[in-house]
mmCIF file of C-alpha atoms in Angstrom:
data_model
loop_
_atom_site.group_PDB
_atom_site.id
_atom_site.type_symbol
_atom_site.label_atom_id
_atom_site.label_comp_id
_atom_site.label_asym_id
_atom_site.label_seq_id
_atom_site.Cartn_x
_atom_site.Cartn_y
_atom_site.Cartn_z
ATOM 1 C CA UNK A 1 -29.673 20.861 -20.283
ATOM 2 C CA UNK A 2 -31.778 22.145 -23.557
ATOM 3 C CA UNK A 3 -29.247 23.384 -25.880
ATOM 4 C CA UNK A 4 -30.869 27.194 -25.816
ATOM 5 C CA UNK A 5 -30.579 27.519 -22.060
ATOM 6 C CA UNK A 6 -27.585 29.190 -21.222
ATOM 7 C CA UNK A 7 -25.142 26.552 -18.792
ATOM 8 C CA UNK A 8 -25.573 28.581 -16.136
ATOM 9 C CA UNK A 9 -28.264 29.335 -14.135
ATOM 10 C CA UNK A 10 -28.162 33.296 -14.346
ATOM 11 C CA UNK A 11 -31.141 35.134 -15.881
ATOM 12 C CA UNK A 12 -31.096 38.782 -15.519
ATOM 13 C CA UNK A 13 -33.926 40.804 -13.769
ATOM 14 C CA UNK A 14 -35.940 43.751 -15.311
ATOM 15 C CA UNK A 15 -39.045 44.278 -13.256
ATOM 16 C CA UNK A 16 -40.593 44.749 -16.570
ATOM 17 C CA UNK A 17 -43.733 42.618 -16.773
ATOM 18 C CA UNK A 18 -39.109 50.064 -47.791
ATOM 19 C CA UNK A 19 -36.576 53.732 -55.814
ATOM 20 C CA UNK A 20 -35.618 57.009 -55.166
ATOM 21 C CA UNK A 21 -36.352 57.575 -51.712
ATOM 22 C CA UNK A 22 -34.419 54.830 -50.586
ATOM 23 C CA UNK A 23 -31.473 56.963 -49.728
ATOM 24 C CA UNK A 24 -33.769 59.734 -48.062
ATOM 25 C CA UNK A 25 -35.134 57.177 -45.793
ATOM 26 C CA UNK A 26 -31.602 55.177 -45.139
ATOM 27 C CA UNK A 27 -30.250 58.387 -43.890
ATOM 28 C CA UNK A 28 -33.348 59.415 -41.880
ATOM 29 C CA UNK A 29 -33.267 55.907 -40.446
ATOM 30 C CA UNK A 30 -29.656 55.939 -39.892
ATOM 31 C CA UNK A 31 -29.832 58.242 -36.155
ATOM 32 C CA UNK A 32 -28.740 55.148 -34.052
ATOM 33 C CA UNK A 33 -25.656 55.457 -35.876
ATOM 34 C CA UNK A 34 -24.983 59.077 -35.175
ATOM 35 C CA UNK A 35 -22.833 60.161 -32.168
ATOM 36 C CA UNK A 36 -23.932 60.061 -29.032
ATOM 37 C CA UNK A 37 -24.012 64.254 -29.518
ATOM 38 C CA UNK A 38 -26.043 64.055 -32.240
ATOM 39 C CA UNK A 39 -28.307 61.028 -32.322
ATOM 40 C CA UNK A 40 -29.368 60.999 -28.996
ATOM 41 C CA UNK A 41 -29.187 64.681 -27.570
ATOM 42 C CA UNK A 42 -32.055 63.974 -25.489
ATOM 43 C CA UNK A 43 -31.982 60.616 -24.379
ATOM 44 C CA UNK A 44 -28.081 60.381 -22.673
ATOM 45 C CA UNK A 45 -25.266 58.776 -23.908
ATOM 46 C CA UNK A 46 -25.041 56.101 -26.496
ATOM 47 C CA UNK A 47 -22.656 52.533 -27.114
ATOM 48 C CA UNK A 48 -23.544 52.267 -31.040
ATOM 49 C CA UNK A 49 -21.631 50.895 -33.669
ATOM 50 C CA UNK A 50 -18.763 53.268 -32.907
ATOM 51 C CA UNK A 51 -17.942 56.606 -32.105
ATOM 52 C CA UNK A 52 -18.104 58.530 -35.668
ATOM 53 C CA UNK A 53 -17.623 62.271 -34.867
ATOM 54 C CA UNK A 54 -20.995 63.472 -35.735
ATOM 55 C CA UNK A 55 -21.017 61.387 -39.011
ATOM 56 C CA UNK A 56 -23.559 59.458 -40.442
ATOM 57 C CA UNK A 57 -21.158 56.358 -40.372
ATOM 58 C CA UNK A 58 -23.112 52.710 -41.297
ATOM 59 C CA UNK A 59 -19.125 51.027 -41.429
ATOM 60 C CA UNK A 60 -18.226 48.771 -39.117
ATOM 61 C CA UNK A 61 -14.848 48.810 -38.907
ATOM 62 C CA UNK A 62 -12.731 45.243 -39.088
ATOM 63 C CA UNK A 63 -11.236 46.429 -36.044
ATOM 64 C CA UNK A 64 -14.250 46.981 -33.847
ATOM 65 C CA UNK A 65 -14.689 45.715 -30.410
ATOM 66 C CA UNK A 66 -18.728 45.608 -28.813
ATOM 67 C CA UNK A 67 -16.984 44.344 -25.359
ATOM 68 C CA UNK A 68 -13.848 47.304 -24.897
ATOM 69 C CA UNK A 69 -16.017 49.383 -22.224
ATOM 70 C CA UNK A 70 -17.545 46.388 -20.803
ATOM 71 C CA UNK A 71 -18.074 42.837 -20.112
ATOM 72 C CA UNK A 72 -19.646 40.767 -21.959
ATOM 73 C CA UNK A 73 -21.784 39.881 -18.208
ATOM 74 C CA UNK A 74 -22.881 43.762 -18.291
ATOM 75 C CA UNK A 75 -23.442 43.791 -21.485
ATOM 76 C CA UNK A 76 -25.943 40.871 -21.803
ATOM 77 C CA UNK A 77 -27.654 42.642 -18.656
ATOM 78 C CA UNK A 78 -28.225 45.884 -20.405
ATOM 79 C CA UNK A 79 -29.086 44.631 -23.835
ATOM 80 C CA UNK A 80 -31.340 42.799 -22.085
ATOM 81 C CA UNK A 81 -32.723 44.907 -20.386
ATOM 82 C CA UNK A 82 -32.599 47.581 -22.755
ATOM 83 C CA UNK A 83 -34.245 45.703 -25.107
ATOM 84 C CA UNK A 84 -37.258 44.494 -22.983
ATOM 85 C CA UNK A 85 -38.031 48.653 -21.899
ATOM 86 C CA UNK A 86 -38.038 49.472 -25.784
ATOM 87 C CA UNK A 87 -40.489 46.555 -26.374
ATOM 88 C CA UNK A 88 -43.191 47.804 -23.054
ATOM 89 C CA UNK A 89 -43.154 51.348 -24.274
ATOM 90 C CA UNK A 90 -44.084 50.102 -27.410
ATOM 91 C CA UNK A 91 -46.172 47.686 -27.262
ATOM 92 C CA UNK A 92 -47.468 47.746 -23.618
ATOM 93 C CA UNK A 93 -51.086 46.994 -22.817
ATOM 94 C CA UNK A 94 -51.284 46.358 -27.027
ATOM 95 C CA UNK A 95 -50.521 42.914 -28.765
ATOM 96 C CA UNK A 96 -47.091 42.201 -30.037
ATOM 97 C CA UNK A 97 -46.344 41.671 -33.671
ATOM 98 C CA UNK A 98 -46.169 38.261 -34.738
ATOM 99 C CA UNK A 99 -46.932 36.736 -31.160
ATOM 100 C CA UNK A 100 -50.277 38.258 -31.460
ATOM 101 C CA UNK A 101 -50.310 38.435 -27.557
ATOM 102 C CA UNK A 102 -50.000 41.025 -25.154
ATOM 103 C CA UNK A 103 -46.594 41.302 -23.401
ATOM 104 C CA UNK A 104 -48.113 40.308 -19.802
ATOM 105 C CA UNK A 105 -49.068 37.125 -21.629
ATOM 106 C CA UNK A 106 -45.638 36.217 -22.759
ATOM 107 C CA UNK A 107 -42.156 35.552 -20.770
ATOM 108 C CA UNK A 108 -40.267 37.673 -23.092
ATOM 109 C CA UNK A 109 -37.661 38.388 -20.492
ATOM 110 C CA UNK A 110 -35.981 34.838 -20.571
ATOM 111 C CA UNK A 111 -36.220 34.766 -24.036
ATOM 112 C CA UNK A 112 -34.408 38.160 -24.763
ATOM 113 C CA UNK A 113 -32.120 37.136 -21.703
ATOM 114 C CA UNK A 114 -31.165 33.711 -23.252
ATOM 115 C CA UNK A 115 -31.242 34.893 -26.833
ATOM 116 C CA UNK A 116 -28.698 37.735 -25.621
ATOM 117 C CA UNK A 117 -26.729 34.882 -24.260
ATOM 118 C CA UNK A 118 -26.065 32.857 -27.283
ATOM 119 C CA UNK A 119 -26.061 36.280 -29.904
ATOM 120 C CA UNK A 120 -22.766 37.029 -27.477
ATOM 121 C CA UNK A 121 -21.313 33.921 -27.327
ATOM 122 C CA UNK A 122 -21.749 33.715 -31.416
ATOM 123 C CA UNK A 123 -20.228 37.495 -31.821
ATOM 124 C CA UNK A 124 -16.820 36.189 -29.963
ATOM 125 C CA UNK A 125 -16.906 32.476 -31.887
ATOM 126 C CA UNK A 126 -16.830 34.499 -35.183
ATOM 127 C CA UNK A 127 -15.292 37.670 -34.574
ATOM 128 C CA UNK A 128 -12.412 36.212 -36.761
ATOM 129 C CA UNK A 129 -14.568 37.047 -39.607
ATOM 130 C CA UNK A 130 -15.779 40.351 -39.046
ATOM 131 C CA UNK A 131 -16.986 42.214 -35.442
ATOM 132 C CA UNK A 132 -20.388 42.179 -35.277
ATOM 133 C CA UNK A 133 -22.363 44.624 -33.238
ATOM 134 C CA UNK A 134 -24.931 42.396 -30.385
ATOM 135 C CA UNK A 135 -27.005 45.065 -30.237
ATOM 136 C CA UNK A 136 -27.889 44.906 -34.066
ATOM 137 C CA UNK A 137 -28.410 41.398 -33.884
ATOM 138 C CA UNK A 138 -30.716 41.223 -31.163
ATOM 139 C CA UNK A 139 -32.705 44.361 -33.256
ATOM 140 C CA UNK A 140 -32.429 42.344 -36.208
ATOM 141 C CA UNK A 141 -33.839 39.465 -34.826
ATOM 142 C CA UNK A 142 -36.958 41.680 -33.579
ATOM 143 C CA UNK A 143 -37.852 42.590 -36.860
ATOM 144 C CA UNK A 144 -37.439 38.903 -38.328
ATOM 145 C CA UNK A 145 -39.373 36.888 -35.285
ATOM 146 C CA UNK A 146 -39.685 39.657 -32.071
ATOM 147 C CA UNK A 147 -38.065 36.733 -30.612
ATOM 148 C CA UNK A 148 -40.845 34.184 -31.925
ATOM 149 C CA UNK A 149 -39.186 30.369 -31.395
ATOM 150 C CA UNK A 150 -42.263 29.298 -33.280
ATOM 151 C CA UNK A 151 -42.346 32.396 -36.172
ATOM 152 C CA UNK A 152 -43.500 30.522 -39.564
ATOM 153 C CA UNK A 153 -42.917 33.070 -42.246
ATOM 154 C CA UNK A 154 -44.672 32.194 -46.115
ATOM 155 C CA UNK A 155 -41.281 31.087 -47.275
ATOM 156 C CA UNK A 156 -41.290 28.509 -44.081
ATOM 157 C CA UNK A 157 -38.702 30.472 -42.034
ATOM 158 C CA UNK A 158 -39.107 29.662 -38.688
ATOM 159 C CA UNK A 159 -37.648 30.366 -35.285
ATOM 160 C CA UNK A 160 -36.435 33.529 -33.802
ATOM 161 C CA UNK A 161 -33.533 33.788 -36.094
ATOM 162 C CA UNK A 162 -35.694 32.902 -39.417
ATOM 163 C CA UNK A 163 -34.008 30.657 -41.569
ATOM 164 C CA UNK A 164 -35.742 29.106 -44.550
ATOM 165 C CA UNK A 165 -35.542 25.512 -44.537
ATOM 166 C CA UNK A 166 -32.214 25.170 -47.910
ATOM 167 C CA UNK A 167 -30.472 27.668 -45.587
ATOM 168 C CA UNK A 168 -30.929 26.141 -42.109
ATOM 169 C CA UNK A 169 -29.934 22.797 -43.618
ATOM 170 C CA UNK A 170 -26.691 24.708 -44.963
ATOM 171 C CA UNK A 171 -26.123 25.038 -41.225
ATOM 172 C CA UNK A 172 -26.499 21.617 -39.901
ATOM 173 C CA UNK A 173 -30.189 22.614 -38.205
ATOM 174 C CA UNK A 174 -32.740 19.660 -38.170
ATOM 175 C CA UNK A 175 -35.697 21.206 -40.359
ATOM 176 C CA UNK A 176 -39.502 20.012 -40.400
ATOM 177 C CA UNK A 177 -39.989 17.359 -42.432
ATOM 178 C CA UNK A 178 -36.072 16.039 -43.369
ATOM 179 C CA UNK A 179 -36.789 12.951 -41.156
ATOM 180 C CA UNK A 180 -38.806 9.760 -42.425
ATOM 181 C CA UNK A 181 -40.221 9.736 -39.101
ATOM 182 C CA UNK A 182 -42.034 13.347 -39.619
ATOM 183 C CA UNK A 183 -44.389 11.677 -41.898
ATOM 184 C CA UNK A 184 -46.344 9.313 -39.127
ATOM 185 C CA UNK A 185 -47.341 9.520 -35.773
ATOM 186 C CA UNK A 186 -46.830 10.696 -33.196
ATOM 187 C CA UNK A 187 -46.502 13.808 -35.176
ATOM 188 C CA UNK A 188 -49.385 15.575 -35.784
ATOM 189 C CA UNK A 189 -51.057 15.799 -39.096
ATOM 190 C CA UNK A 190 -48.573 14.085 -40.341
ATOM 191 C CA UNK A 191 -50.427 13.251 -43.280
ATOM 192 C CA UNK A 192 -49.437 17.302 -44.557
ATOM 193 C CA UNK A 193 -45.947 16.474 -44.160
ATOM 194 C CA UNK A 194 -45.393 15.638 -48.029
ATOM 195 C CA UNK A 195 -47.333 19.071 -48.593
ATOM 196 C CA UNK A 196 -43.644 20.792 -48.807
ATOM 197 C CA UNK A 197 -42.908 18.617 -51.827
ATOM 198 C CA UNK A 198 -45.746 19.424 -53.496
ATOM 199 C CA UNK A 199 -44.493 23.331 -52.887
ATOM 200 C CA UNK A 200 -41.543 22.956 -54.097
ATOM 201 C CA UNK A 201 -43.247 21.257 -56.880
ATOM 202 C CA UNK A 202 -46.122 24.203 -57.919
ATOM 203 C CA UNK A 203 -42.956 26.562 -57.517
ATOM 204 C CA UNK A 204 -40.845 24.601 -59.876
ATOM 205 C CA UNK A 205 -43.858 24.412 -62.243
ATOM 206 C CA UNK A 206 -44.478 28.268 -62.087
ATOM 207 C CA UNK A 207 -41.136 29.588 -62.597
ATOM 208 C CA UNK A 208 -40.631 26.603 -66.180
ATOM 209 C CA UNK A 209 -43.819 28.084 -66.980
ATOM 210 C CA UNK A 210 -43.107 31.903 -66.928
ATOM 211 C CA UNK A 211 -39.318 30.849 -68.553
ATOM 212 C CA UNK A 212 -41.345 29.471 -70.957
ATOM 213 C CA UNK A 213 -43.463 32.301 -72.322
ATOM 214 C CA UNK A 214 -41.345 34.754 -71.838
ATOM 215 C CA UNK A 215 -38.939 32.768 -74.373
ATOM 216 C CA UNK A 216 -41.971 33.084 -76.540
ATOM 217 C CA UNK A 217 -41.601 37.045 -75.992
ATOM 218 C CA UNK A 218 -45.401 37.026 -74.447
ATOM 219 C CA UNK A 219 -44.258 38.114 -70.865
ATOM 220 C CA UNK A 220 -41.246 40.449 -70.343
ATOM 221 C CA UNK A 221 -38.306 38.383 -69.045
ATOM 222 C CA UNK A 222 -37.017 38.606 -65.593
ATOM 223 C CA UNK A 223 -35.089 41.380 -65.453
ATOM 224 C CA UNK A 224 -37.100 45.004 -64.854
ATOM 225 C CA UNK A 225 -36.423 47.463 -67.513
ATOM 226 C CA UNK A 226 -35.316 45.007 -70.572
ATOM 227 C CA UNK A 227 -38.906 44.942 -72.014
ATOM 228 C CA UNK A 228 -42.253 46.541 -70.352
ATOM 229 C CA UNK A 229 -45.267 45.542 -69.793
ATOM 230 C CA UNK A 230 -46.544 48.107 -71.856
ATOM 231 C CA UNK A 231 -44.244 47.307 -74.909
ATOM 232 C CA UNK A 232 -45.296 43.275 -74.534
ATOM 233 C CA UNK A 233 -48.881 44.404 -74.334
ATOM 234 C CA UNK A 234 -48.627 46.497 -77.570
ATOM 235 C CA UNK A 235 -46.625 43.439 -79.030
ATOM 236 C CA UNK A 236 -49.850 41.225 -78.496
ATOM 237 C CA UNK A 237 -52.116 43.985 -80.161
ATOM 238 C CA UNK A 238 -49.778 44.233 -82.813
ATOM 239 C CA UNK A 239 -50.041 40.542 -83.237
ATOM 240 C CA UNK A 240 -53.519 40.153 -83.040
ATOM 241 C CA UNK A 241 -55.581 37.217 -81.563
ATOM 242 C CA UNK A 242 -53.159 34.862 -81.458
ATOM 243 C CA UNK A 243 -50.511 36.109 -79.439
ATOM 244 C CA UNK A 244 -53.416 37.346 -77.351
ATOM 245 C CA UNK A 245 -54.430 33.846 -77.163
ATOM 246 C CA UNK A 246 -51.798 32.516 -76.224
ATOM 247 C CA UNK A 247 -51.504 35.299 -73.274
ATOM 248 C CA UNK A 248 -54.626 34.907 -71.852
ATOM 249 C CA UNK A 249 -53.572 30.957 -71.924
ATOM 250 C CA UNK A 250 -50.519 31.848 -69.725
ATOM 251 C CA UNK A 251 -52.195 33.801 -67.457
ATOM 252 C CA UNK A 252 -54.946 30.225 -66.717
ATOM 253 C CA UNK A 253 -51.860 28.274 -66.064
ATOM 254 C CA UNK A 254 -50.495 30.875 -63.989
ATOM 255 C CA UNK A 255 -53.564 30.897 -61.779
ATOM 256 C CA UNK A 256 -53.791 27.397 -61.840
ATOM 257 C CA UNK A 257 -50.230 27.031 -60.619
ATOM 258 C CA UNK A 258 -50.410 29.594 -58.207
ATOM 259 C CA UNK A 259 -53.595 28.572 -56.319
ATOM 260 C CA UNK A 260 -51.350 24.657 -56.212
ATOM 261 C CA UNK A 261 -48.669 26.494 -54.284
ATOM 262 C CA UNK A 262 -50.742 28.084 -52.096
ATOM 263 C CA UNK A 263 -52.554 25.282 -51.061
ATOM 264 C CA UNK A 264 -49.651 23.388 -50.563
ATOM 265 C CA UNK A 265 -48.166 26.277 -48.723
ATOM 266 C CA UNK A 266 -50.999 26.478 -46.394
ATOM 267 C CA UNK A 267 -50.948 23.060 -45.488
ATOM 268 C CA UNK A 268 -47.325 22.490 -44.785
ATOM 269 C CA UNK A 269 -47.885 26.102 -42.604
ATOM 270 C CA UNK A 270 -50.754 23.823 -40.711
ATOM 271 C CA UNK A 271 -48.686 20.876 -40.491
ATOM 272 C CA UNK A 272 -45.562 22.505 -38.151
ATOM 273 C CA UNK A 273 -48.074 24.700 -36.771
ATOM 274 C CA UNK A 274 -49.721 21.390 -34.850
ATOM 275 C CA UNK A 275 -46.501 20.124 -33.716
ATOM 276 C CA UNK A 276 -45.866 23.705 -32.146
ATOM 277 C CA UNK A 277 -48.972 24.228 -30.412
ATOM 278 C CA UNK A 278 -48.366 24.211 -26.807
ATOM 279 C CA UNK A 279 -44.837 23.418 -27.075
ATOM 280 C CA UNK A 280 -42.339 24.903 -24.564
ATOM 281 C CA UNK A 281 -39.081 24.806 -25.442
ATOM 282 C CA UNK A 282 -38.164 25.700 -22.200
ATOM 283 C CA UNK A 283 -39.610 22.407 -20.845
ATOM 284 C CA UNK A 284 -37.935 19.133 -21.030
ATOM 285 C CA UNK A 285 -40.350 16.975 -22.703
ATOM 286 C CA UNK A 286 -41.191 19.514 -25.446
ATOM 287 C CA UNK A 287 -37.555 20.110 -26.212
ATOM 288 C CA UNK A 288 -36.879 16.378 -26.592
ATOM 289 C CA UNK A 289 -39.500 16.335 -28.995
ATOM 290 C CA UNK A 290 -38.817 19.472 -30.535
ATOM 291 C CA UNK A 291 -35.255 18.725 -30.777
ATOM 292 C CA UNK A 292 -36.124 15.750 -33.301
ATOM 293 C CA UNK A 293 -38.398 17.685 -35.124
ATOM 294 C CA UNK A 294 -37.094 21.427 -36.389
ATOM 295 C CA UNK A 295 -33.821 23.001 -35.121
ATOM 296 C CA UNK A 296 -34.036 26.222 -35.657
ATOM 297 C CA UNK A 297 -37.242 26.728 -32.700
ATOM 298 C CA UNK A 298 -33.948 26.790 -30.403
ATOM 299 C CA UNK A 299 -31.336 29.820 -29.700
ATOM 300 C CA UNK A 300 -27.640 28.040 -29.179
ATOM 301 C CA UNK A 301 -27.044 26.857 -33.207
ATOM 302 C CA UNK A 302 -30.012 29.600 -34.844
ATOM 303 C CA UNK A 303 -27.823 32.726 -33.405
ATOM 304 C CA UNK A 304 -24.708 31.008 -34.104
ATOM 305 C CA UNK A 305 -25.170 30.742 -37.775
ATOM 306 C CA UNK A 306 -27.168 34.381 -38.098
ATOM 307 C CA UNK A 307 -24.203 35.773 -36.626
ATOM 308 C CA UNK A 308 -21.940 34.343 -39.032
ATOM 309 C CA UNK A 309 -24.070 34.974 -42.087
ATOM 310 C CA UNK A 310 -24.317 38.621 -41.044
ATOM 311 C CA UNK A 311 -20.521 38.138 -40.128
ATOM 312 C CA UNK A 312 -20.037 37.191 -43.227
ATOM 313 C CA UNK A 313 -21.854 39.587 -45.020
ATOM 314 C CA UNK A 314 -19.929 42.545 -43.398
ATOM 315 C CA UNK A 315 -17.036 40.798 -45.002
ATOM 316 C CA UNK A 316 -18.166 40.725 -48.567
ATOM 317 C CA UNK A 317 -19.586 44.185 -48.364
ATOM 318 C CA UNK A 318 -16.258 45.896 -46.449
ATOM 319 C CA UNK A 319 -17.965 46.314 -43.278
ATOM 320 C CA UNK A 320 -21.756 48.015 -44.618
ATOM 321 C CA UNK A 321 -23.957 47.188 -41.889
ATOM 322 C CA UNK A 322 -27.141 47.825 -43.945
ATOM 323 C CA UNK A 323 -25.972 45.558 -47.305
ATOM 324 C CA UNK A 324 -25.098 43.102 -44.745
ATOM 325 C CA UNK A 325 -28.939 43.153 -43.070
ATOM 326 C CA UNK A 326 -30.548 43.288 -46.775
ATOM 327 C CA UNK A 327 -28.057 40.227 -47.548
ATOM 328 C CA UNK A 328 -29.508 38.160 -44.579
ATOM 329 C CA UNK A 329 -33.607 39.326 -45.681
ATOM 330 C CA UNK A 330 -33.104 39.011 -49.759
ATOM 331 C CA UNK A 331 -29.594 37.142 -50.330
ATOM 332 C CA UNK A 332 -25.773 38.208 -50.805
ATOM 333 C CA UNK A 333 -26.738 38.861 -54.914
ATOM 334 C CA UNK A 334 -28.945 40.945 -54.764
ATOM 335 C CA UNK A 335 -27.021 43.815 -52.660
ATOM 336 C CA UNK A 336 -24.408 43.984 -55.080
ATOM 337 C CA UNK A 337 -23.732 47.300 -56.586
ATOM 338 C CA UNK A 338 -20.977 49.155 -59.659
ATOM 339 C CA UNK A 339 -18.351 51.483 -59.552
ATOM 340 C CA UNK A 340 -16.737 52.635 -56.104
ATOM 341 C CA UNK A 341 -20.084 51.177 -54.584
ATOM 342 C CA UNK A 342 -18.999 47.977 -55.130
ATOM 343 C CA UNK A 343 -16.895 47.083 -52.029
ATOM 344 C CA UNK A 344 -19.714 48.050 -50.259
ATOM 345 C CA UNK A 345 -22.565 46.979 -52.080
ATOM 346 C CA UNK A 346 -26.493 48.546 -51.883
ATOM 347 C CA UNK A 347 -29.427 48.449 -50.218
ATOM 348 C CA UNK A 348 -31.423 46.838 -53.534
ATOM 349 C CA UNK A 349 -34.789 48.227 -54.563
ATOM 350 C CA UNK A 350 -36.819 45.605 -53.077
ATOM 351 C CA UNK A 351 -39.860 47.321 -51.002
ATOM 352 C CA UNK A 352 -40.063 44.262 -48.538
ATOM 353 C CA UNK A 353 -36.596 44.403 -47.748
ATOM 354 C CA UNK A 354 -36.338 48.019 -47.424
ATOM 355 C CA UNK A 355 -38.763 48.625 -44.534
ATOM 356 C CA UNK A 356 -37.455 45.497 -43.029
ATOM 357 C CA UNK A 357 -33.687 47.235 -42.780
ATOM 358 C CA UNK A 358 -35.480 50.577 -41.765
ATOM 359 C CA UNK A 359 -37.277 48.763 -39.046
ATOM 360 C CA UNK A 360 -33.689 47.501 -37.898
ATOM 361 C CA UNK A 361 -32.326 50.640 -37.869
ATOM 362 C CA UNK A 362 -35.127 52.441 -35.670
ATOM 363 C CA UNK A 363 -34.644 48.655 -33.403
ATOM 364 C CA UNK A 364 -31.252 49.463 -32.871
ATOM 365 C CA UNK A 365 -31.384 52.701 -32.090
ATOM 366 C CA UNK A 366 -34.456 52.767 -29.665
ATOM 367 C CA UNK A 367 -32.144 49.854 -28.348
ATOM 368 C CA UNK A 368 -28.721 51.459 -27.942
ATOM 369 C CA UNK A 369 -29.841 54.455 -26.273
ATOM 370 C CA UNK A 370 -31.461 52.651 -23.478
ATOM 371 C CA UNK A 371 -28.658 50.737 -22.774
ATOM 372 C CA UNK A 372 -27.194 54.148 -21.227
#
């Protein structure tokens, strides 16, 4: 049996066919983890994080339980279900984000319903390192893929769970490309495969070459803050041609560099992209296939590991839900924060990751309070 189907033969039925403002919009975002009283007044009762008193509460405590009022059984069936209404009130009769279909087009329903399967089953395997909340992951996961097994982000995350090829491998997932055997037929376009070395490559090239000039003191270094752009630009003026010369050289290599990596991004993008195409992974043949080709298309070892790593971010960051989302969209580093922030880290000031943890937030609770 494919390793994402669940072992039994259960499904469960519907009949549904982003530095200032940051905290304003955290806190405006943060209703699904009111009370029930206060957070959803008009829509019934809620099973959120926890009960916090009226609170604005985005702790999960180490002591939290998602299964104490129910089953794990009922719970899959109204997560699932809860999950599927939220997704045809918003997007029904109106193409779904990153499927680019409608949702009459698409089974979503055994994909939620199996995904819910294996996001429980990973909540209880690694509850030892910190209680994770189902419902979060399976809103999490909406705003990565919307429950995409063949999602192929720019940085080459694919599968509903997202995981960029360094990290997946950190997890023992099969990625495009690792075996020799991805290079030839009967894989298609195979001759793109080496494209991701040449990525990795024009990446390499542009971050020596940046390194590089900034040393020289022509480009501000990494950091924000520790030299402007208007301070470097006065520096060239103030050193006349050459250092202007020497700019304007920077910036050609740049370009150069940068149209390399796209190119080579493109084509590795085509390259899976061909062996997806009319895949099922719900059908035996394709999932043979895909099984020996990328991992991380399937649900059982993706929602594992993305329940761990958020697992494991709760632990670093003493239970902060939304450090522990950032961590999983922008890495552990850069949510650290100072002071008597610094058990429980920060959302950092990164606009990409910002409306990707707002978008979780208004997931989870359109999510919650339809699961009554």
């Amino acid at each position: 049996m494919p390793s994402h189907i669940e072992p039994t033969a259960a499904s469960v039925g519907t009949g549904l066919s982003r530095r200032q403002v940051i905290t304003t919009l955290v806190i405006a975002a943060a209703a699904p983890l009111l009370s029930p009283a206060a957070a959803l007044a008009t829509k019934g009762p809620s099973r959120g994080l926890h009960d916090t008193g009226g609170r604005v509460n985005i702790v999960v405590p180490d002591n939290y339980d998602p299964f104490a009022r129910t089953s794990r059984t009922t719970y899959r069936a109204k997560l699932t279900k809860a999950t599927l209404r939220f997704v045809e009130q918003g997007y029904g009769g109106r193409n779904m984000p990153i499927w680019g279909k409608r949702l009459d087009q698409v089974d979503l329903e055994k994909r939620v319903s199996n995904l819910a399967y294996w996001v429980l089953a990973g909540v209880e395997q690694h509850a030892g390192i910190w209680p994770m909340d189902p419902a979060w992951v399976m809103a999490q996961m909406m705003a990565e893929s919307f429950f995409y097994e063949f999602a192929i982000s720019w940085a080459f995350a694919v599968g509903p769970c997202q995981f960029i090829p360094d990290t997946a491998r950190g997890y023992g997932m099969l990625v495009a490309g690792d075996k020799p055997e991805h290079f030839a037929s009967p894989y298609a376009k195979a001759e793109l495969a080496p494209r991701y070395k040449d990525y990795l490559q024009a990446r390499s090239k542009l971050s020596d070459l940046r390194k590089s000039y900034a040393a020289e003191g022509i480009l501000p270094p990494e950091k924000a803050g520790e030299k402007s752009w208007r301070e470097t630009l006065r520096e060239i003026l103030d050193g006349g041609t050459s250092k202007a010369e020497r700019y304007l050289e920077y910036l050609e290599l740049a370009e150069k560099h940068n149209m390399e990596l796209d190119a080579a991004r493109n084509d590795f993008t085509d390259y899976m992209r061909a062996n997806f195409e009319g895949r099922d992974i719900f059908r035996k043949e394709d999932n043979n296939f895909l099984k020996a080709f990328d991992g991380r298309v399937f649900y059982r070892e993706p929602c594992s590991s993305m329940v761990r790593m958020l697992a494991e971010g709760l632990r670093a960051r003493s239970g902060n839900i939304i450090a522990a989302a950032a961590s999983y969209h922008a890495g552990l580093f850069s949510t650290r924060d100072v002071g008597c922030y610094e058990p429980y880290g920060r959302l950092p000031p990164i606009e990409s990751t910002v409306t990707y943890v707002s978008r979780i937030l208004v997931n989870h609770h359109e999510i919650v309070a339809r699961m009554g």
